[in-house]
mmCIF file of C-alpha atoms and ligand atoms in Angstrom:
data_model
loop_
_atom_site.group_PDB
_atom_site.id
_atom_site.type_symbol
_atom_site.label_atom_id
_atom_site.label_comp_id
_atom_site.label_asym_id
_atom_site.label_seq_id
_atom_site.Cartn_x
_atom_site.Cartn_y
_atom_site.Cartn_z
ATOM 1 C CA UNK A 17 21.670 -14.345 16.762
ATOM 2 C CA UNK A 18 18.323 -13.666 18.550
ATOM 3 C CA UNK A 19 16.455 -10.247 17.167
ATOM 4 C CA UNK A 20 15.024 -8.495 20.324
ATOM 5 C CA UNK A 21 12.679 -6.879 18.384
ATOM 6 C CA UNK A 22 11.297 -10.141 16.562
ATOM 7 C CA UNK A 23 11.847 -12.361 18.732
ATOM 8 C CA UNK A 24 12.922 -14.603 15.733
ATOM 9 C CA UNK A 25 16.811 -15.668 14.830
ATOM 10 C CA UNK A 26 17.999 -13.205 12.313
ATOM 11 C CA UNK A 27 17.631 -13.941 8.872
ATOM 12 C CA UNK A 28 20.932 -14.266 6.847
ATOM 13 C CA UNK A 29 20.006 -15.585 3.781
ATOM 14 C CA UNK A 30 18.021 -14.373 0.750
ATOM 15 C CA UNK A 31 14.994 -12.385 0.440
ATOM 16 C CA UNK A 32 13.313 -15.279 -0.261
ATOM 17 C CA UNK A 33 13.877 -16.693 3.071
ATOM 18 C CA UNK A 34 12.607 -13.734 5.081
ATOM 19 C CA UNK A 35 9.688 -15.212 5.806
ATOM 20 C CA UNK A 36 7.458 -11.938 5.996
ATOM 21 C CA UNK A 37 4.479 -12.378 7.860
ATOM 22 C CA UNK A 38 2.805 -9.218 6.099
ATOM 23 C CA UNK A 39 2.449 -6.259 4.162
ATOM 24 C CA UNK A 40 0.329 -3.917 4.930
ATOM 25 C CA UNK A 41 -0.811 -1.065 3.060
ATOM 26 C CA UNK A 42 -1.858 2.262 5.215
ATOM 27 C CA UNK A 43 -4.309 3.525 2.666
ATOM 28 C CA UNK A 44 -4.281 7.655 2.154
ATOM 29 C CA UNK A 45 -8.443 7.102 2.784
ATOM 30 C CA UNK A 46 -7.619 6.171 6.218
ATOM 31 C CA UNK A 47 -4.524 8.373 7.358
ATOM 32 C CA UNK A 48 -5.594 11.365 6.053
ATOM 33 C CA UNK A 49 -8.836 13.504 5.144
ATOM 34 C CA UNK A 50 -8.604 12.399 1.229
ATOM 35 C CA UNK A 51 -10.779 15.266 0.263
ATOM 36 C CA UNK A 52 -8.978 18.236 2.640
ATOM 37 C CA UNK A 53 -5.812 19.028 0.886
ATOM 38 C CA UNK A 54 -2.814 17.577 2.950
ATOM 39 C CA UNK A 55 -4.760 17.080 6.008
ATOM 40 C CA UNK A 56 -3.487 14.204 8.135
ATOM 41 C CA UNK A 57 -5.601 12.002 10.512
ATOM 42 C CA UNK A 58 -3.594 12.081 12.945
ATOM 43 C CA UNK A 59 -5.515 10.005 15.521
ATOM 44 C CA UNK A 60 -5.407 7.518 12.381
ATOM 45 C CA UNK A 61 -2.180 7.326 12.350
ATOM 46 C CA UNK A 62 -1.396 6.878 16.173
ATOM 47 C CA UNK A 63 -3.671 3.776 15.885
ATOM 48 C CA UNK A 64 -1.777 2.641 12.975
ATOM 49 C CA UNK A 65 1.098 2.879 15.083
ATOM 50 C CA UNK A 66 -0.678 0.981 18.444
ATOM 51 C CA UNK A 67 -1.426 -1.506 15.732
ATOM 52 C CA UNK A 68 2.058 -2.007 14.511
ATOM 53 C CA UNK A 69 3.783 -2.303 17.470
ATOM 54 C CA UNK A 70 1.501 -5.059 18.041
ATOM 55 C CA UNK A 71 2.597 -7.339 15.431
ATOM 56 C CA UNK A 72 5.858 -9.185 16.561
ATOM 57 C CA UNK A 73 6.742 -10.900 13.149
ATOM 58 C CA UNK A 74 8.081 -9.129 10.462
ATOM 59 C CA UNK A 75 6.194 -6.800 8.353
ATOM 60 C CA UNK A 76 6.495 -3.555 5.709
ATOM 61 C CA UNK A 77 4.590 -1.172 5.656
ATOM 62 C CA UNK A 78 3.580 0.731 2.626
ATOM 63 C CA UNK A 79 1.761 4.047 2.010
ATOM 64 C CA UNK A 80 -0.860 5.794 0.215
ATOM 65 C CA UNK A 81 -0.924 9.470 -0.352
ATOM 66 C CA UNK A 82 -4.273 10.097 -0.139
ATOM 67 C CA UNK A 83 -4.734 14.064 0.734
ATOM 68 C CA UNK A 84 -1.099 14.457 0.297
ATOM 69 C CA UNK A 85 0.132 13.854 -3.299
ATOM 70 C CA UNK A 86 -2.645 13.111 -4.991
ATOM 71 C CA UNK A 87 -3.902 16.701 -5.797
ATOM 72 C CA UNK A 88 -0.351 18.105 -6.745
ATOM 73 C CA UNK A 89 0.002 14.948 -8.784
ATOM 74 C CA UNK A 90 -3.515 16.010 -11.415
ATOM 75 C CA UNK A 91 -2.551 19.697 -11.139
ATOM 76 C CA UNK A 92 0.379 18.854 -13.503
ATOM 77 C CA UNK A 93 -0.545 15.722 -15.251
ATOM 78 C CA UNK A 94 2.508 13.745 -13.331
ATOM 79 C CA UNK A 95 1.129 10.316 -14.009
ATOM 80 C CA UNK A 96 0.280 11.160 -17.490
ATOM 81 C CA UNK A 97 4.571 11.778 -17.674
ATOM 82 C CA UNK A 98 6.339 14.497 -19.582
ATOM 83 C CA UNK A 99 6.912 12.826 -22.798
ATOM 84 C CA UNK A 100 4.224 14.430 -25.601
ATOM 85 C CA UNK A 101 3.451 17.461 -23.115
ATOM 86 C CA UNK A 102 4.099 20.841 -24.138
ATOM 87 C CA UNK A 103 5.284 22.302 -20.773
ATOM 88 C CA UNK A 104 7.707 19.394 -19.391
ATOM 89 C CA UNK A 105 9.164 21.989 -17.257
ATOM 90 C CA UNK A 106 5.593 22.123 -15.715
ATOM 91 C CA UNK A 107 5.258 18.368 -15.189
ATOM 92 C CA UNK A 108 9.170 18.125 -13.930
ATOM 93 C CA UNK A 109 8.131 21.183 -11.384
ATOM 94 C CA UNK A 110 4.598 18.735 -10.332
ATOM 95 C CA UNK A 111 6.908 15.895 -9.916
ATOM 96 C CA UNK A 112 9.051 17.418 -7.267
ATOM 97 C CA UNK A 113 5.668 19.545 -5.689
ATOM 98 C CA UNK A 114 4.029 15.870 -4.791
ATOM 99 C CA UNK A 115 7.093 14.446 -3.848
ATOM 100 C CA UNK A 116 7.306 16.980 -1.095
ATOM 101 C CA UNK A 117 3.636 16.452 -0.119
ATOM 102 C CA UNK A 118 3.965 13.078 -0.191
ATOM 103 C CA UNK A 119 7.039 12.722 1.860
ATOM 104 C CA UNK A 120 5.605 15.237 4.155
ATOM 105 C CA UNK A 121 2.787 12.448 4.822
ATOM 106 C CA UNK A 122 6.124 9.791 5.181
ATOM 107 C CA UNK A 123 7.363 11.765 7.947
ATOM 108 C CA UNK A 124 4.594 12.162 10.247
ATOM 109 C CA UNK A 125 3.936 8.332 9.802
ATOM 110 C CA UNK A 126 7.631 7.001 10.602
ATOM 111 C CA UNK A 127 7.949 9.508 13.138
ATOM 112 C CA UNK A 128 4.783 8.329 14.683
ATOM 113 C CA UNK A 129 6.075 4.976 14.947
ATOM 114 C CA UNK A 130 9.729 5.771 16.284
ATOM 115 C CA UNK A 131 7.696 7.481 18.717
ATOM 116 C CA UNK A 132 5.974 4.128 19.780
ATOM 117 C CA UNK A 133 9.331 2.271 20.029
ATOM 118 C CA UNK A 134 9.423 1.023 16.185
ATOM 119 C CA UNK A 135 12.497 0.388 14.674
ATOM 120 C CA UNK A 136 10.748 2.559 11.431
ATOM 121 C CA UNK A 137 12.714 3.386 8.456
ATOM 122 C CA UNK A 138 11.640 5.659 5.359
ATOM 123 C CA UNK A 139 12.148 3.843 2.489
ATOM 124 C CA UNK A 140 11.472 5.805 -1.417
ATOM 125 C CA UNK A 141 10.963 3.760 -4.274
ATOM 126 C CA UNK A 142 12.622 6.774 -6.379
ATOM 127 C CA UNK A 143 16.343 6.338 -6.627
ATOM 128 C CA UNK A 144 16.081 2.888 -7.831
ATOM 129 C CA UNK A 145 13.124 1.390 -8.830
ATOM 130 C CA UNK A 146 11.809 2.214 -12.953
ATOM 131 C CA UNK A 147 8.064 1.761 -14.513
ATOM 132 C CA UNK A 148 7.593 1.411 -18.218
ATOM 133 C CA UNK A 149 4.223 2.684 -18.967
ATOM 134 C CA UNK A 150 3.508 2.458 -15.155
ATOM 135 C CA UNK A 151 4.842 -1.078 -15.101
ATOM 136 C CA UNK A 152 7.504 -2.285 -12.649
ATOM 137 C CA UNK A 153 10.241 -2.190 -14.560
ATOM 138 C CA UNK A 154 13.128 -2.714 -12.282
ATOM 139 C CA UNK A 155 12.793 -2.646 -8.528
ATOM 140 C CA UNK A 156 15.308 -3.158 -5.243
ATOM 141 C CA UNK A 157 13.701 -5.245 -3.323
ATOM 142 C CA UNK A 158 17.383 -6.614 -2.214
ATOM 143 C CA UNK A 159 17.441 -3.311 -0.016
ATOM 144 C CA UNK A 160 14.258 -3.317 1.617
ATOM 145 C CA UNK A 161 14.965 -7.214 2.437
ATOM 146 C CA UNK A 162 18.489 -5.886 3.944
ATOM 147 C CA UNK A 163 16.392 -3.590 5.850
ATOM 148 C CA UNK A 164 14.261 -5.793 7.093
ATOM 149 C CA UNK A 165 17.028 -8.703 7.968
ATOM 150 C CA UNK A 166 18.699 -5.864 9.826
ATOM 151 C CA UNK A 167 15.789 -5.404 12.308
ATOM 152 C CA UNK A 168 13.889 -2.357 10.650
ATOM 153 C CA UNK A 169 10.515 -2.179 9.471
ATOM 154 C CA UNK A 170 10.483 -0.312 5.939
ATOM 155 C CA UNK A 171 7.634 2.843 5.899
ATOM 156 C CA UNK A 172 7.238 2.581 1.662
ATOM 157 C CA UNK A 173 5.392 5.577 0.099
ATOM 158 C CA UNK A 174 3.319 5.595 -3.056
ATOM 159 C CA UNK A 175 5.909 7.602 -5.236
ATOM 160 C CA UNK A 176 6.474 9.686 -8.228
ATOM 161 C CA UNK A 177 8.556 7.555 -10.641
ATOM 162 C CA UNK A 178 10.994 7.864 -13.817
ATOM 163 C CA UNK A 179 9.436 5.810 -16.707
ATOM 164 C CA UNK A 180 10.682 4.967 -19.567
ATOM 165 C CA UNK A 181 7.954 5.526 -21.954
ATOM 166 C CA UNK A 182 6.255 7.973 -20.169
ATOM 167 C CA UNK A 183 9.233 10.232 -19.010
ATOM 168 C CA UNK A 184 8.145 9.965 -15.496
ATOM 169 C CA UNK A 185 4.476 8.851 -13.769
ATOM 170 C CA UNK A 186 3.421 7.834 -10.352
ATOM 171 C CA UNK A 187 3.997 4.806 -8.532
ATOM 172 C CA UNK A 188 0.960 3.382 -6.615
ATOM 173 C CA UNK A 189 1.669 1.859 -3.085
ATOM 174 C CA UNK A 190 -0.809 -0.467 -4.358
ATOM 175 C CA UNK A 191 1.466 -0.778 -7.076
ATOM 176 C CA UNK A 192 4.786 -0.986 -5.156
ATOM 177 C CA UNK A 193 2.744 -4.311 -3.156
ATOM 178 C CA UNK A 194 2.399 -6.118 -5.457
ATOM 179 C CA UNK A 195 6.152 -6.343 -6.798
ATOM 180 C CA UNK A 196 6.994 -6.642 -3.039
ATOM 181 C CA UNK A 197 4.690 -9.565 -2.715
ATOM 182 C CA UNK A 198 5.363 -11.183 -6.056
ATOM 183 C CA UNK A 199 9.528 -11.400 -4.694
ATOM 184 C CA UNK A 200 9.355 -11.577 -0.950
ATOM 185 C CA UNK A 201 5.879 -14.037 -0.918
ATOM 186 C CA UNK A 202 4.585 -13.108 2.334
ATOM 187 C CA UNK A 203 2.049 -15.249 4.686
ATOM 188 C CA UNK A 204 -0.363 -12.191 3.467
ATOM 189 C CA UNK A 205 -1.231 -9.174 2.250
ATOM 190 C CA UNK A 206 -3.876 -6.610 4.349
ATOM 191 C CA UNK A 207 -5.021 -3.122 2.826
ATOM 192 C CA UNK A 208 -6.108 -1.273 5.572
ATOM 193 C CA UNK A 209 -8.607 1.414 4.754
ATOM 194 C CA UNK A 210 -11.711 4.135 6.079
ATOM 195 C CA UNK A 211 -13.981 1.554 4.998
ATOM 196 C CA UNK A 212 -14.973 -2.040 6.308
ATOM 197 C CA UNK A 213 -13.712 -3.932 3.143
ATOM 198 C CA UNK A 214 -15.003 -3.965 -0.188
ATOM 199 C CA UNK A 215 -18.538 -3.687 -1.131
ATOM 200 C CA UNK A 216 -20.622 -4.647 -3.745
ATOM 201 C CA UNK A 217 -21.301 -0.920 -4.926
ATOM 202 C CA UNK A 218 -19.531 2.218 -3.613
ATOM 203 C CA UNK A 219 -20.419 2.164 0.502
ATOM 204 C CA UNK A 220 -21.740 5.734 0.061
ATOM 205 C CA UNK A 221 -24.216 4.394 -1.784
ATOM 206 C CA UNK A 222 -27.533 3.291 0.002
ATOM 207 C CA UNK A 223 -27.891 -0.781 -0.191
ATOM 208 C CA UNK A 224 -23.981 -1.251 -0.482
ATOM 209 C CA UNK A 225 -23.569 -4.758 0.760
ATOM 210 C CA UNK A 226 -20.018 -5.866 2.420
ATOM 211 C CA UNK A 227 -18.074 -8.590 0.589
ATOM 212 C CA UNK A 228 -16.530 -11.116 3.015
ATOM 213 C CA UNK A 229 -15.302 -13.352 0.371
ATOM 214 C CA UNK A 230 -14.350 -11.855 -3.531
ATOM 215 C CA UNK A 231 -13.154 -15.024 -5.032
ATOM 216 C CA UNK A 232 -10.020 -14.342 -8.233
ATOM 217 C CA UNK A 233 -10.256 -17.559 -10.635
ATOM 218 C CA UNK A 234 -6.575 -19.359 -11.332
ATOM 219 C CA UNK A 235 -6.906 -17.418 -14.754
ATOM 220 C CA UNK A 236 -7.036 -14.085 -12.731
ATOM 221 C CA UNK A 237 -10.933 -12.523 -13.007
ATOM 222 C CA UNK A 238 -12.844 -11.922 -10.493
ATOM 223 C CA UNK A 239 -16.001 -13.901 -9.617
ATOM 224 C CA UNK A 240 -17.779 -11.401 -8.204
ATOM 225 C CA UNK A 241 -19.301 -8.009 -10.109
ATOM 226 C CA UNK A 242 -18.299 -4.763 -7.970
ATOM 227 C CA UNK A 243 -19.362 -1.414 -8.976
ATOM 228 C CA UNK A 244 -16.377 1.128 -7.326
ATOM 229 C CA UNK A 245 -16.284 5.037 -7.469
ATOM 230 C CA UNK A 246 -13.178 7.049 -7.099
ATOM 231 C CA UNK A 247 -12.405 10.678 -6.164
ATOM 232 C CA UNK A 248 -11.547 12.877 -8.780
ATOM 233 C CA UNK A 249 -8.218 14.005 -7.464
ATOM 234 C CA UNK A 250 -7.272 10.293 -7.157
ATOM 235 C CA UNK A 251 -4.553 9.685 -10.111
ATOM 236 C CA UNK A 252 -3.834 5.824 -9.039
ATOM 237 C CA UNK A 253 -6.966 4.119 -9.808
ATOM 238 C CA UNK A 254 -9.330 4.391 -6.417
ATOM 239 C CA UNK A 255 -10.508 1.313 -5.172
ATOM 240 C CA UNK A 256 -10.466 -0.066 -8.573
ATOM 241 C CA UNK A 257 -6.610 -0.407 -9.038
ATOM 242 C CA UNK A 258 -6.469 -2.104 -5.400
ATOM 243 C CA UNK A 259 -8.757 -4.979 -6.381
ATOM 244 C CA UNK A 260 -6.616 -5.290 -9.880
ATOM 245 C CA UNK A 261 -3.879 -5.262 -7.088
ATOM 246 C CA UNK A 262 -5.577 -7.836 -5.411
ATOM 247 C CA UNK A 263 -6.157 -10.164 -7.960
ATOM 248 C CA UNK A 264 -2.765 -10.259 -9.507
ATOM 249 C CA UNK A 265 -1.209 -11.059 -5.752
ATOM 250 C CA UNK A 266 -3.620 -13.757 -5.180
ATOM 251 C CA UNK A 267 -3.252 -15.095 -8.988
ATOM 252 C CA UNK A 268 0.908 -14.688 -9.101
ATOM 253 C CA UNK A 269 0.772 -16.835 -5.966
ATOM 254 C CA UNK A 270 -1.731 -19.357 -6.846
ATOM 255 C CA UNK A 271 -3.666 -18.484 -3.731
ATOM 256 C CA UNK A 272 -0.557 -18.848 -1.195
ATOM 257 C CA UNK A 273 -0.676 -15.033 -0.589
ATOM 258 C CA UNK A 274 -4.726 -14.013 0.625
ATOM 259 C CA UNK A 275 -5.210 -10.244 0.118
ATOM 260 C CA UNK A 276 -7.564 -9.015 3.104
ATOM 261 C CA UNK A 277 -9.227 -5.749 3.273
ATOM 262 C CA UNK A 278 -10.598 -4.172 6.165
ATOM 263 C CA UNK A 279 -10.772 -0.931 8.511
ATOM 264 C CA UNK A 280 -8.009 0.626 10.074
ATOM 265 C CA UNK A 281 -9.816 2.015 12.788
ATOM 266 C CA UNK A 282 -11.274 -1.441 14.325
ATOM 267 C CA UNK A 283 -10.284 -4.393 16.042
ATOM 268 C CA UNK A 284 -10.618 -6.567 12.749
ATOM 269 C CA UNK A 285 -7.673 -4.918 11.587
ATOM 270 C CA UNK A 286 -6.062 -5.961 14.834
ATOM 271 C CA UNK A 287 -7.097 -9.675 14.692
ATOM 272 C CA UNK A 288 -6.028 -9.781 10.779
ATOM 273 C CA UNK A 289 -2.835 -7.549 11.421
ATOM 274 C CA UNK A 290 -1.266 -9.578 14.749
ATOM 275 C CA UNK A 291 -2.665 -13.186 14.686
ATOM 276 C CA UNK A 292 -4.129 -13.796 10.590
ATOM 277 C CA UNK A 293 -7.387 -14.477 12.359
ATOM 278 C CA UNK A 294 -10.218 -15.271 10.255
ATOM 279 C CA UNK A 295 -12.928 -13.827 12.340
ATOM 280 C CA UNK A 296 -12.777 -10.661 11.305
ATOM 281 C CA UNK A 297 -15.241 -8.186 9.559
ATOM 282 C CA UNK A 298 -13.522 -7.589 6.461
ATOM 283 C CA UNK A 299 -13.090 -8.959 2.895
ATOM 284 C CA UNK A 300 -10.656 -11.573 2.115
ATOM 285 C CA UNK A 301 -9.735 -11.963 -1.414
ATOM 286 C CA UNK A 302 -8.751 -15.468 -2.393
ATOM 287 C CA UNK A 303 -8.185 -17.999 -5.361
ATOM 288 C CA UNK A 304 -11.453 -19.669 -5.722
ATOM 289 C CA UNK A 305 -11.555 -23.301 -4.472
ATOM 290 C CA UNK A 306 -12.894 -24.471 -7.944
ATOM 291 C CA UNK A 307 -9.280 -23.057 -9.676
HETATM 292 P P1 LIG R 22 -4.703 5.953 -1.348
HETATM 293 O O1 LIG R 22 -4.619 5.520 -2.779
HETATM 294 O O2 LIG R 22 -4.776 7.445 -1.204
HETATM 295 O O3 LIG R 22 -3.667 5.316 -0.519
HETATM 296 P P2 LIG R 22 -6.559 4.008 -0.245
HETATM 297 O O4 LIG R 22 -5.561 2.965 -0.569
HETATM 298 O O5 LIG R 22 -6.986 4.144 1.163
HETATM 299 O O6 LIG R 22 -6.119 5.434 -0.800
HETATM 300 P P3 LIG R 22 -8.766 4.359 -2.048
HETATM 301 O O7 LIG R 22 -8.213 4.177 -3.408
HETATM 302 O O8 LIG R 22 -9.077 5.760 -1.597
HETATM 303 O O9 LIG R 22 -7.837 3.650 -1.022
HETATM 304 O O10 LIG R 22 -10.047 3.436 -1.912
HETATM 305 C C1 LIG R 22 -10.810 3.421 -0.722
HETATM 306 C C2 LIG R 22 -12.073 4.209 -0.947
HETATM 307 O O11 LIG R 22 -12.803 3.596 -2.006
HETATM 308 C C3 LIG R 22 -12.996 4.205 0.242
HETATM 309 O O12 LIG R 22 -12.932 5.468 0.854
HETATM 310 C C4 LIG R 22 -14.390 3.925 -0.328
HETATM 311 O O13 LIG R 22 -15.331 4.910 0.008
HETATM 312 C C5 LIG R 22 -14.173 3.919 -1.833
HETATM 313 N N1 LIG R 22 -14.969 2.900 -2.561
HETATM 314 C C6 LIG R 22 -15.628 3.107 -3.709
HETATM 315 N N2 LIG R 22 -16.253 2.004 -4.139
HETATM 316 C C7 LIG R 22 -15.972 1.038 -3.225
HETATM 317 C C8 LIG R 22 -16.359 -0.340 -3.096
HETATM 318 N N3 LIG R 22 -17.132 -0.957 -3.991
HETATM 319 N N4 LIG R 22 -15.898 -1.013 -2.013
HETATM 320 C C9 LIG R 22 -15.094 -0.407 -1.095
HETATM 321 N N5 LIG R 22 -14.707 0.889 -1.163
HETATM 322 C C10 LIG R 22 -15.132 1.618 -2.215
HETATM 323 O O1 LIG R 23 -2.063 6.703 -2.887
HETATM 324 C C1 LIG R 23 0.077 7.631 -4.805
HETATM 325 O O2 LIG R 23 0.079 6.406 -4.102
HETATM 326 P P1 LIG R 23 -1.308 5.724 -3.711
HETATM 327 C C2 LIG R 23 1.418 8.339 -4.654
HETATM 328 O O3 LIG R 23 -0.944 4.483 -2.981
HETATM 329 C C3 LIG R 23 1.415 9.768 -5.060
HETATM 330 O O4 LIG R 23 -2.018 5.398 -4.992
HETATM 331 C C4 LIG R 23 2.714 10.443 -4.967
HETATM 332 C C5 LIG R 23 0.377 10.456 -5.457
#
């Protein structure tokens, strides 16, 4: 059977065989105001969506939070989990206050994309994925993959998550990625953000210089030094946590799955998004030739 939407035959077989072209992360920096509390950029997101319906192979999409989620999630130490705290009534009562932010953020992204023809379907890590000490524990990748053979595109939020040693924590989309690419192996993996790519130093700094190559060794460091700074409010790790992200992908893979990051709001992400160019402004993230 022929997918209209794809183009492709429709995949019947296992995840494995889905052949995902990519999965893209729509970082919180870049679809909302991080530092307004739950303020979305709207005009963001409609691009996101322009951009998506662009890319006739199949994809997922994941999430950040960004201004939604993140505050609500340090206000009650949901990351840190229940276990050990005094008040777990508190934490249980943060837990459900960022999921509602967070899903708040969902909405207005999937509904953005229905409203640009996409077969878009929320998709919540909550019900059956588990961390253990913020480690993928169990996840259902099976479901997203039925989603996907069915002819949807899965919208994946960053989450708040049960965990086993912690009680309960928060799930990174950066997080949720790389499970998703360690099972499903995808042509790629693109982290689209407010900024160009990764730089040497934070970009707010004067002097930052824009990597277009970080190269990850076969034993999983990173060849390059990068100084990063992170929000306060951010409780998953900043930029940081993405290029831990980042390496583990490209190292789990031995290099088959490149990790790209560039701007949303630009035509690189266009040219890296629809056709894997490699003439874009961005940073690519790679095994090192010499592994
Ligand atoms: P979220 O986790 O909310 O989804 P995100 O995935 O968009 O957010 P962030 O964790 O906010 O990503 O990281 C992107 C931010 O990191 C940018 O806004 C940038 O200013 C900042 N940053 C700090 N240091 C660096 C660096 N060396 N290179 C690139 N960006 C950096
Ligand atoms: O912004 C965080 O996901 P991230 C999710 O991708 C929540 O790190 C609920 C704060």
């Amino acid at each position: 059977m022929i997918d209209k939407y794809t183009n492709s035959k429709m995949a019947t077989s296992s995840s494995m065989d889905l052949e995902i072209d990519c999965i893209i992360k729509l970082g919180g920096s870049a679809v909302t105001f991080k530092e307004k509390f739950e303020t979305p950029n709207m005009e963001a997101i409609r691009q996101a969506a322009i951009l998506i319906a662009k890319i006739k192979k199949k994809c997922i999409i994941v999430h950040g939070a960004g201004s939604f989620g993140h505050f609500q999630a340090k206000e009650y130490g949901v990351a840190k989990g229940w276990n050990g705290q005094a008040d777990i009534d508190l934490v249980r009562k943060g837990f459900a206050i960022t999921r509602v932010s967070v899903l708040k953020l969902n909405q207005l992204i999937v509904e953005e994309l229905v409203n640009h023809g996409l077969p878009a379907v929320s998709y919540s890590c909550i019900g059956s994925w588990q961390t253990d000490n913020r480690k993928v524990l169990k996840s259902d990748v099976d479901s997203i993959s039925s989603l996907i053979e069915a002819g949807f595109i899965p919208v994946i939020n960053g989450d708040c998550m049960l965990d086993r040693s912690l009680g309960c924590t928060i799930l990174s989309g950066d997080t949720i990625i790389e499970e998703l690419a360690e099972k499903l192996k995808p042509k790629r993996v693109i982290f689209l953000t407010d900024v160009a790519g990764i730089f040497d130093k934070s970009p707010e700094e004067k002097g930052a210089i824009l990597l277009s190559r970080v190269m990850v060794s076969a034993s999983g460091e990173l060849q390059t030094s990068i100084a990063t700074s992170t929000l306060t409010h951010d409780v998953t790790g900043g930029v940081a946590k993405k290029l831990q992200t980042a390496q583990a992908i490209v190292t789990k893979s031995m290099g088959r799955t490149p990790v790209i990051v560039c701007k949303l709001d630009s035509k690189d992400a266009e040219l890296v998004c629809c056709c894997g160019n490699e003439d874009y402004i961005g940073t690519l993230i790679c095994l090192s030739p010499t592994s």
